[in-house]
Amino acid sequence: MIEIKFVSPEQTYEIRREILRKNIPLTEKIQGDFEDDTFHLGAFSNGILVSVATFMKDNHQYFSGFQFRLRGMATLEKVQGKGLGKQLIFKAEEFLKEKNVSILWCNARVVALKFYQNCGFETIGEEFEIPLIGGHYVMFKELKND
Ligand SMILES: CC(C)(COP(=O)(O)OP(=O)(O)OC[C@H]1O[C@@H](n2cnc3c(N)ncnc32)[C@H](O)[C@@H]1OP(=O)(O)O)[C@@H](O)C(=O)NCCC(=O)NCCS
């Protein structure tokens, strides 16, 4: 059984470390993790946390309006490709729309572009490098209230 729930910043650390910081000497902590507006979602498979994502208020020069940024998106390897990441993003979108957020954006690793495209994001601008991690694109999704 899959459940999507709010989790604490600390609950995201282990998966962030394993998936996003493997062989990368950077902290698993993200500036803004504990801000009041920041929230963290986790997907639980039979009660075990297997996928995490963090959403925080952050403006990018490309966009105007009320923006949130997606960070720390990671799914444990053994359950990747089963739709958990997508469910996390869709759940966050419902919540963000209630807050009248109009743009969700992220710095997407080149290896994850397809995932974000499948979740309805598009790229904007040129590829850029984040030291120790690699090539990225800014990707975004407009959130529209139906
Ligand atoms: C990228 C990542 C978070 C996706 O999470 P996930 O739970 O495996 O994703 P989902 O199963 O929800 O995938 C949703 C869709 O994207 C596709 N997809 C996911 N990852 C993909 C990849 N690397 N390449 C191609 N397609 C991918 C899935 O097949 C699925 O397609 P569908 O909607 O047609 O069925 C996960 O693979 C991961 O943790 N990767 C390593 C860390 C990483 O790169 N994080 C992103 C940092 S910006």
PDB file of C-alpha atoms and ligand atoms in Angstrom:
ATOM      1  CA  MET A   1       0.000   0.000   0.000  1.00  0.00           C
ATOM      2  CA  ILE A   2       1.296   3.460  -0.931  1.00  0.00           C
ATOM      3  CA  GLU A   3       0.629   6.490   1.272  1.00  0.00           C
ATOM      4  CA  ILE A   4       1.774  10.067   0.672  1.00  0.00           C
ATOM      5  CA  LYS A   5       2.303  12.032   3.887  1.00  0.00           C
ATOM      6  CA  PHE A   6       3.958  15.144   5.212  1.00  0.00           C
ATOM      7  CA  VAL A   7       7.307  14.323   6.817  1.00  0.00           C
ATOM      8  CA  SER A   8       9.854  16.275   8.833  1.00  0.00           C
ATOM      9  CA  PRO A   9      13.095  17.602   7.291  1.00  0.00           C
ATOM     10  CA  GLU A  10      15.070  15.023   9.274  1.00  0.00           C
ATOM     11  CA  GLN A  11      13.029  12.175   7.804  1.00  0.00           C
ATOM     12  CA  THR A  12      14.226  13.116   4.310  1.00  0.00           C
ATOM     13  CA  TYR A  13      17.932  13.009   5.154  1.00  0.00           C
ATOM     14  CA  GLU A  14      18.599   9.294   4.828  1.00  0.00           C
ATOM     15  CA  ILE A  15      17.116   8.997   1.335  1.00  0.00           C
ATOM     16  CA  ARG A  16      18.726  12.265   0.258  1.00  0.00           C
ATOM     17  CA  ARG A  17      22.099  10.922   1.463  1.00  0.00           C
ATOM     18  CA  GLU A  18      21.741   7.582  -0.238  1.00  0.00           C
ATOM     19  CA  ILE A  19      20.310   8.771  -3.544  1.00  0.00           C
ATOM     20  CA  LEU A  20      21.386  12.377  -4.031  1.00  0.00           C
ATOM     21  CA  ARG A  21      24.709  12.493  -2.177  1.00  0.00           C
ATOM     22  CA  LYS A  22      26.212   9.103  -3.028  1.00  0.00           C
ATOM     23  CA  ASN A  23      29.925   9.763  -3.671  1.00  0.00           C
ATOM     24  CA  ILE A  24      29.228  13.495  -3.541  1.00  0.00           C
ATOM     25  CA  PRO A  25      30.840  15.295  -0.592  1.00  0.00           C
ATOM     26  CA  LEU A  26      27.944  17.677   0.057  1.00  0.00           C
ATOM     27  CA  THR A  27      25.586  17.841   3.007  1.00  0.00           C
ATOM     28  CA  GLU A  28      22.131  16.314   2.739  1.00  0.00           C
ATOM     29  CA  LYS A  29      20.731  19.406   4.456  1.00  0.00           C
ATOM     30  CA  ILE A  30      19.141  22.075   2.285  1.00  0.00           C
ATOM     31  CA  GLN A  31      19.020  25.729   3.238  1.00  0.00           C
ATOM     32  CA  GLY A  32      15.387  26.535   3.909  1.00  0.00           C
ATOM     33  CA  ASP A  33      14.479  23.039   5.153  1.00  0.00           C
ATOM     34  CA  PHE A  34      13.101  24.480   8.384  1.00  0.00           C
ATOM     35  CA  GLU A  35      11.412  27.637   7.042  1.00  0.00           C
ATOM     36  CA  ASP A  36       7.754  27.994   7.998  1.00  0.00           C
ATOM     37  CA  ASP A  37       6.525  27.779   4.392  1.00  0.00           C
ATOM     38  CA  THR A  38       8.676  24.781   3.499  1.00  0.00           C
ATOM     39  CA  PHE A  39       7.056  21.361   3.422  1.00  0.00           C
ATOM     40  CA  HIS A  40       8.355  17.862   2.840  1.00  0.00           C
ATOM     41  CA  LEU A  41       6.395  14.957   1.392  1.00  0.00           C
ATOM     42  CA  GLY A  42       7.191  11.293   1.693  1.00  0.00           C
ATOM     43  CA  ALA A  43       5.841   8.232  -0.073  1.00  0.00           C
ATOM     44  CA  PHE A  44       5.494   5.228   2.218  1.00  0.00           C
ATOM     45  CA  SER A  45       5.324   1.726   0.805  1.00  0.00           C
ATOM     46  CA  ASN A  46       3.843  -0.618   3.407  1.00  0.00           C
ATOM     47  CA  GLY A  47       4.834   1.892   6.085  1.00  0.00           C
ATOM     48  CA  ILE A  48       8.423   2.363   4.881  1.00  0.00           C
ATOM     49  CA  LEU A  49       9.568   5.734   3.599  1.00  0.00           C
ATOM     50  CA  VAL A  50      10.857   5.213   0.045  1.00  0.00           C
ATOM     51  CA  SER A  51      10.591   8.560  -1.754  1.00  0.00           C
ATOM     52  CA  VAL A  52      10.942  12.173  -0.617  1.00  0.00           C
ATOM     53  CA  ALA A  53      10.597  15.682  -1.988  1.00  0.00           C
ATOM     54  CA  THR A  54      10.853  19.162  -0.504  1.00  0.00           C
ATOM     55  CA  PHE A  55       8.969  22.275  -1.556  1.00  0.00           C
ATOM     56  CA  MET A  56      10.040  25.759  -0.534  1.00  0.00           C
ATOM     57  CA  LYS A  57       9.262  29.361  -1.314  1.00  0.00           C
ATOM     58  CA  ASP A  58      11.990  30.619  -3.679  1.00  0.00           C
ATOM     59  CA  ASN A  59      11.916  33.021  -6.597  1.00  0.00           C
ATOM     60  CA  HIS A  60      13.752  32.490  -9.872  1.00  0.00           C
ATOM     61  CA  GLN A  61      14.484  35.397 -12.201  1.00  0.00           C
ATOM     62  CA  TYR A  62      12.835  33.527 -15.104  1.00  0.00           C
ATOM     63  CA  PHE A  63       9.415  33.693 -13.480  1.00  0.00           C
ATOM     64  CA  SER A  64       6.999  36.113 -11.931  1.00  0.00           C
ATOM     65  CA  GLY A  65       4.130  35.496  -9.553  1.00  0.00           C
ATOM     66  CA  PHE A  66       3.989  33.254  -6.521  1.00  0.00           C
ATOM     67  CA  GLN A  67       6.663  30.591  -6.913  1.00  0.00           C
ATOM     68  CA  PHE A  68       7.750  27.493  -5.055  1.00  0.00           C
ATOM     69  CA  ARG A  69      10.864  25.449  -5.715  1.00  0.00           C
ATOM     70  CA  LEU A  70      11.103  21.674  -5.660  1.00  0.00           C
ATOM     71  CA  ARG A  71      14.248  20.295  -4.053  1.00  0.00           C
ATOM     72  CA  GLY A  72      15.668  16.992  -2.872  1.00  0.00           C
ATOM     73  CA  MET A  73      13.536  14.780  -5.150  1.00  0.00           C
ATOM     74  CA  ALA A  74      14.659  11.201  -4.611  1.00  0.00           C
ATOM     75  CA  THR A  75      13.239   7.684  -4.722  1.00  0.00           C
ATOM     76  CA  LEU A  76      15.055   4.645  -3.369  1.00  0.00           C
ATOM     77  CA  GLU A  77      16.570   2.690  -6.241  1.00  0.00           C
ATOM     78  CA  LYS A  78      14.588  -0.501  -5.657  1.00  0.00           C
ATOM     79  CA  VAL A  79      11.262   1.282  -6.164  1.00  0.00           C
ATOM     80  CA  GLN A  80      12.191   3.769  -8.899  1.00  0.00           C
ATOM     81  CA  GLY A  81       9.946   3.811 -11.955  1.00  0.00           C
ATOM     82  CA  LYS A  82       6.827   2.747 -10.038  1.00  0.00           C
ATOM     83  CA  GLY A  83       5.126   6.136 -10.067  1.00  0.00           C
ATOM     84  CA  LEU A  84       5.991   7.232  -6.515  1.00  0.00           C
ATOM     85  CA  GLY A  85       7.887  10.389  -7.479  1.00  0.00           C
ATOM     86  CA  LYS A  86       5.044  11.428  -9.731  1.00  0.00           C
ATOM     87  CA  GLN A  87       2.498  10.872  -6.946  1.00  0.00           C
ATOM     88  CA  LEU A  88       4.561  13.069  -4.617  1.00  0.00           C
ATOM     89  CA  ILE A  89       4.667  15.866  -7.144  1.00  0.00           C
ATOM     90  CA  PHE A  90       0.954  15.660  -7.901  1.00  0.00           C
ATOM     91  CA  LYS A  91       0.108  15.717  -4.183  1.00  0.00           C
ATOM     92  CA  ALA A  92       2.324  18.772  -3.705  1.00  0.00           C
ATOM     93  CA  GLU A  93       0.642  20.486  -6.644  1.00  0.00           C
ATOM     94  CA  GLU A  94      -2.786  20.087  -5.026  1.00  0.00           C
ATOM     95  CA  PHE A  95      -1.463  21.683  -1.863  1.00  0.00           C
ATOM     96  CA  LEU A  96       0.379  24.462  -3.722  1.00  0.00           C
ATOM     97  CA  LYS A  97      -2.710  25.328  -5.762  1.00  0.00           C
ATOM     98  CA  GLU A  98      -4.663  25.756  -2.536  1.00  0.00           C
ATOM     99  CA  LYS A  99      -2.013  28.290  -1.504  1.00  0.00           C
ATOM    100  CA  ASN A 100      -2.409  30.020  -4.910  1.00  0.00           C
ATOM    101  CA  VAL A 101       1.129  29.219  -6.012  1.00  0.00           C
ATOM    102  CA  SER A 102       1.365  29.676  -9.770  1.00  0.00           C
ATOM    103  CA  ILE A 103       4.818  28.277 -10.646  1.00  0.00           C
ATOM    104  CA  LEU A 104       6.645  25.219  -9.366  1.00  0.00           C
ATOM    105  CA  TRP A 105      10.251  25.126 -10.583  1.00  0.00           C
ATOM    106  CA  CYS A 106      13.443  23.189  -9.949  1.00  0.00           C
ATOM    107  CA  ASN A 107      17.035  22.767 -11.045  1.00  0.00           C
ATOM    108  CA  ALA A 108      16.699  19.390 -12.732  1.00  0.00           C
ATOM    109  CA  ARG A 109      19.615  17.037 -13.196  1.00  0.00           C
ATOM    110  CA  VAL A 110      20.009  16.155 -16.864  1.00  0.00           C
ATOM    111  CA  VAL A 111      19.515  12.463 -15.964  1.00  0.00           C
ATOM    112  CA  ALA A 112      16.103  13.285 -14.485  1.00  0.00           C
ATOM    113  CA  LEU A 113      14.747  15.454 -17.346  1.00  0.00           C
ATOM    114  CA  LYS A 114      12.464  12.710 -18.638  1.00  0.00           C
ATOM    115  CA  PHE A 115      10.973  12.200 -15.185  1.00  0.00           C
ATOM    116  CA  TYR A 116      10.093  15.880 -14.858  1.00  0.00           C
ATOM    117  CA  GLN A 117       8.768  16.007 -18.429  1.00  0.00           C
ATOM    118  CA  ASN A 118       6.504  13.065 -17.590  1.00  0.00           C
ATOM    119  CA  CYS A 119       5.246  15.070 -14.625  1.00  0.00           C
ATOM    120  CA  GLY A 120       4.353  17.992 -16.938  1.00  0.00           C
ATOM    121  CA  PHE A 121       7.431  20.188 -16.438  1.00  0.00           C
ATOM    122  CA  GLU A 122       9.242  21.959 -19.273  1.00  0.00           C
ATOM    123  CA  THR A 123      12.779  23.264 -19.557  1.00  0.00           C
ATOM    124  CA  ILE A 124      13.696  26.917 -19.851  1.00  0.00           C
ATOM    125  CA  GLY A 125      17.112  28.369 -20.699  1.00  0.00           C
ATOM    126  CA  GLU A 126      20.437  26.665 -21.324  1.00  0.00           C
ATOM    127  CA  GLU A 127      22.048  23.754 -19.557  1.00  0.00           C
ATOM    128  CA  PHE A 128      24.251  24.809 -16.644  1.00  0.00           C
ATOM    129  CA  GLU A 129      26.674  23.038 -14.351  1.00  0.00           C
ATOM    130  CA  ILE A 130      26.335  22.639 -10.583  1.00  0.00           C
ATOM    131  CA  PRO A 131      29.776  21.840  -9.140  1.00  0.00           C
ATOM    132  CA  LEU A 132      30.213  18.222  -7.933  1.00  0.00           C
ATOM    133  CA  ILE A 133      26.763  17.258  -9.257  1.00  0.00           C
ATOM    134  CA  GLY A 134      26.743  17.927 -13.003  1.00  0.00           C
ATOM    135  CA  GLY A 135      24.533  19.306 -15.776  1.00  0.00           C
ATOM    136  CA  HIS A 136      21.156  20.817 -14.944  1.00  0.00           C
ATOM    137  CA  TYR A 137      18.270  22.652 -16.575  1.00  0.00           C
ATOM    138  CA  VAL A 138      15.767  24.926 -14.926  1.00  0.00           C
ATOM    139  CA  MET A 139      12.397  23.222 -15.323  1.00  0.00           C
ATOM    140  CA  PHE A 140       8.989  24.553 -14.387  1.00  0.00           C
ATOM    141  CA  LYS A 141       5.315  23.829 -14.335  1.00  0.00           C
ATOM    142  CA  GLU A 142       2.506  26.359 -14.290  1.00  0.00           C
ATOM    143  CA  LEU A 143      -0.083  25.461 -11.698  1.00  0.00           C
ATOM    144  CA  LYS A 144      -3.586  26.301 -12.767  1.00  0.00           C
ATOM    145  CA  ASN A 145      -6.666  26.008 -10.608  1.00  0.00           C
ATOM    146  CA  ASP A 146      -9.317  24.073 -12.509  1.00  0.00           C
TER     147      ASP A 146
HETATM  148  C1  LIG B   1      14.216  10.954 -10.775  1.00  0.00           C
HETATM  149  C2  LIG B   1      13.494  10.178  -9.680  1.00  0.00           C
HETATM  150  C3  LIG B   1      13.271  11.068  -8.473  1.00  0.00           C
HETATM  151  C4  LIG B   1      12.124   9.724 -10.244  1.00  0.00           C
HETATM  152  O1  LIG B   1      11.384   9.110  -9.199  1.00  0.00           O
HETATM  153  P1  LIG B   1      10.527   7.788  -9.486  1.00  0.00           P
HETATM  154  O2  LIG B   1       9.725   7.520  -8.266  1.00  0.00           O
HETATM  155  O3  LIG B   1      11.427   6.735  -9.990  1.00  0.00           O
HETATM  156  O4  LIG B   1       9.640   8.333 -10.685  1.00  0.00           O
HETATM  157  P2  LIG B   1       8.229   7.781 -11.214  1.00  0.00           P
HETATM  158  O5  LIG B   1       8.243   6.296 -11.137  1.00  0.00           O
HETATM  159  O6  LIG B   1       7.139   8.505 -10.515  1.00  0.00           O
HETATM  160  O7  LIG B   1       8.306   8.254 -12.712  1.00  0.00           O
HETATM  161  C5  LIG B   1       7.315   9.039 -13.343  1.00  0.00           C
HETATM  162  C6  LIG B   1       7.502   8.890 -14.812  1.00  0.00           C
HETATM  163  O8  LIG B   1       8.816   9.314 -15.203  1.00  0.00           O
HETATM  164  C7  LIG B   1       9.540   8.211 -15.798  1.00  0.00           C
HETATM  165  N1  LIG B   1      10.915   8.263 -15.313  1.00  0.00           N
HETATM  166  C8  LIG B   1      11.309   8.330 -14.041  1.00  0.00           C
HETATM  167  N2  LIG B   1      12.646   8.418 -13.967  1.00  0.00           N
HETATM  168  C9  LIG B   1      13.094   8.369 -15.240  1.00  0.00           C
HETATM  169  C10 LIG B   1      14.381   8.410 -15.817  1.00  0.00           C
HETATM  170  N3  LIG B   1      15.492   8.540 -15.083  1.00  0.00           N
HETATM  171  N4  LIG B   1      14.454   8.355 -17.179  1.00  0.00           N
HETATM  172  C11 LIG B   1      13.342   8.222 -17.930  1.00  0.00           C
HETATM  173  N5  LIG B   1      12.088   8.197 -17.439  1.00  0.00           N
HETATM  174  C12 LIG B   1      11.967   8.275 -16.099  1.00  0.00           C
HETATM  175  C13 LIG B   1       8.819   6.968 -15.323  1.00  0.00           C
HETATM  176  O9  LIG B   1       8.989   5.895 -16.197  1.00  0.00           O
HETATM  177  C14 LIG B   1       7.384   7.444 -15.285  1.00  0.00           C
HETATM  178  O10 LIG B   1       6.818   7.474 -16.580  1.00  0.00           O
HETATM  179  P3  LIG B   1       5.220   7.358 -16.848  1.00  0.00           P
HETATM  180  O11 LIG B   1       4.577   8.557 -16.194  1.00  0.00           O
HETATM  181  O12 LIG B   1       5.139   7.361 -18.329  1.00  0.00           O
HETATM  182  O13 LIG B   1       4.818   6.062 -16.217  1.00  0.00           O
HETATM  183  C15 LIG B   1      14.258   8.902  -9.255  1.00  0.00           C
HETATM  184  O14 LIG B   1      14.518   8.132 -10.392  1.00  0.00           O
HETATM  185  C16 LIG B   1      15.552   9.209  -8.531  1.00  0.00           C
HETATM  186  O15 LIG B   1      15.565   9.309  -7.301  1.00  0.00           O
HETATM  187  N6  LIG B   1      16.648   9.360  -9.283  1.00  0.00           N
HETATM  188  C17 LIG B   1      17.948   9.641  -8.708  1.00  0.00           C
HETATM  189  C18 LIG B   1      17.996  11.011  -8.044  1.00  0.00           C
HETATM  190  C19 LIG B   1      17.656  12.139  -9.001  1.00  0.00           C
HETATM  191  O16 LIG B   1      18.185  12.230 -10.099  1.00  0.00           O
HETATM  192  N7  LIG B   1      16.773  13.032  -8.515  1.00  0.00           N
HETATM  193  C20 LIG B   1      16.372  14.205  -9.262  1.00  0.00           C
HETATM  194  C21 LIG B   1      17.310  15.317  -8.914  1.00  0.00           C
HETATM  195  S1  LIG B   1      16.934  16.799  -9.826  1.00  0.00           S
END
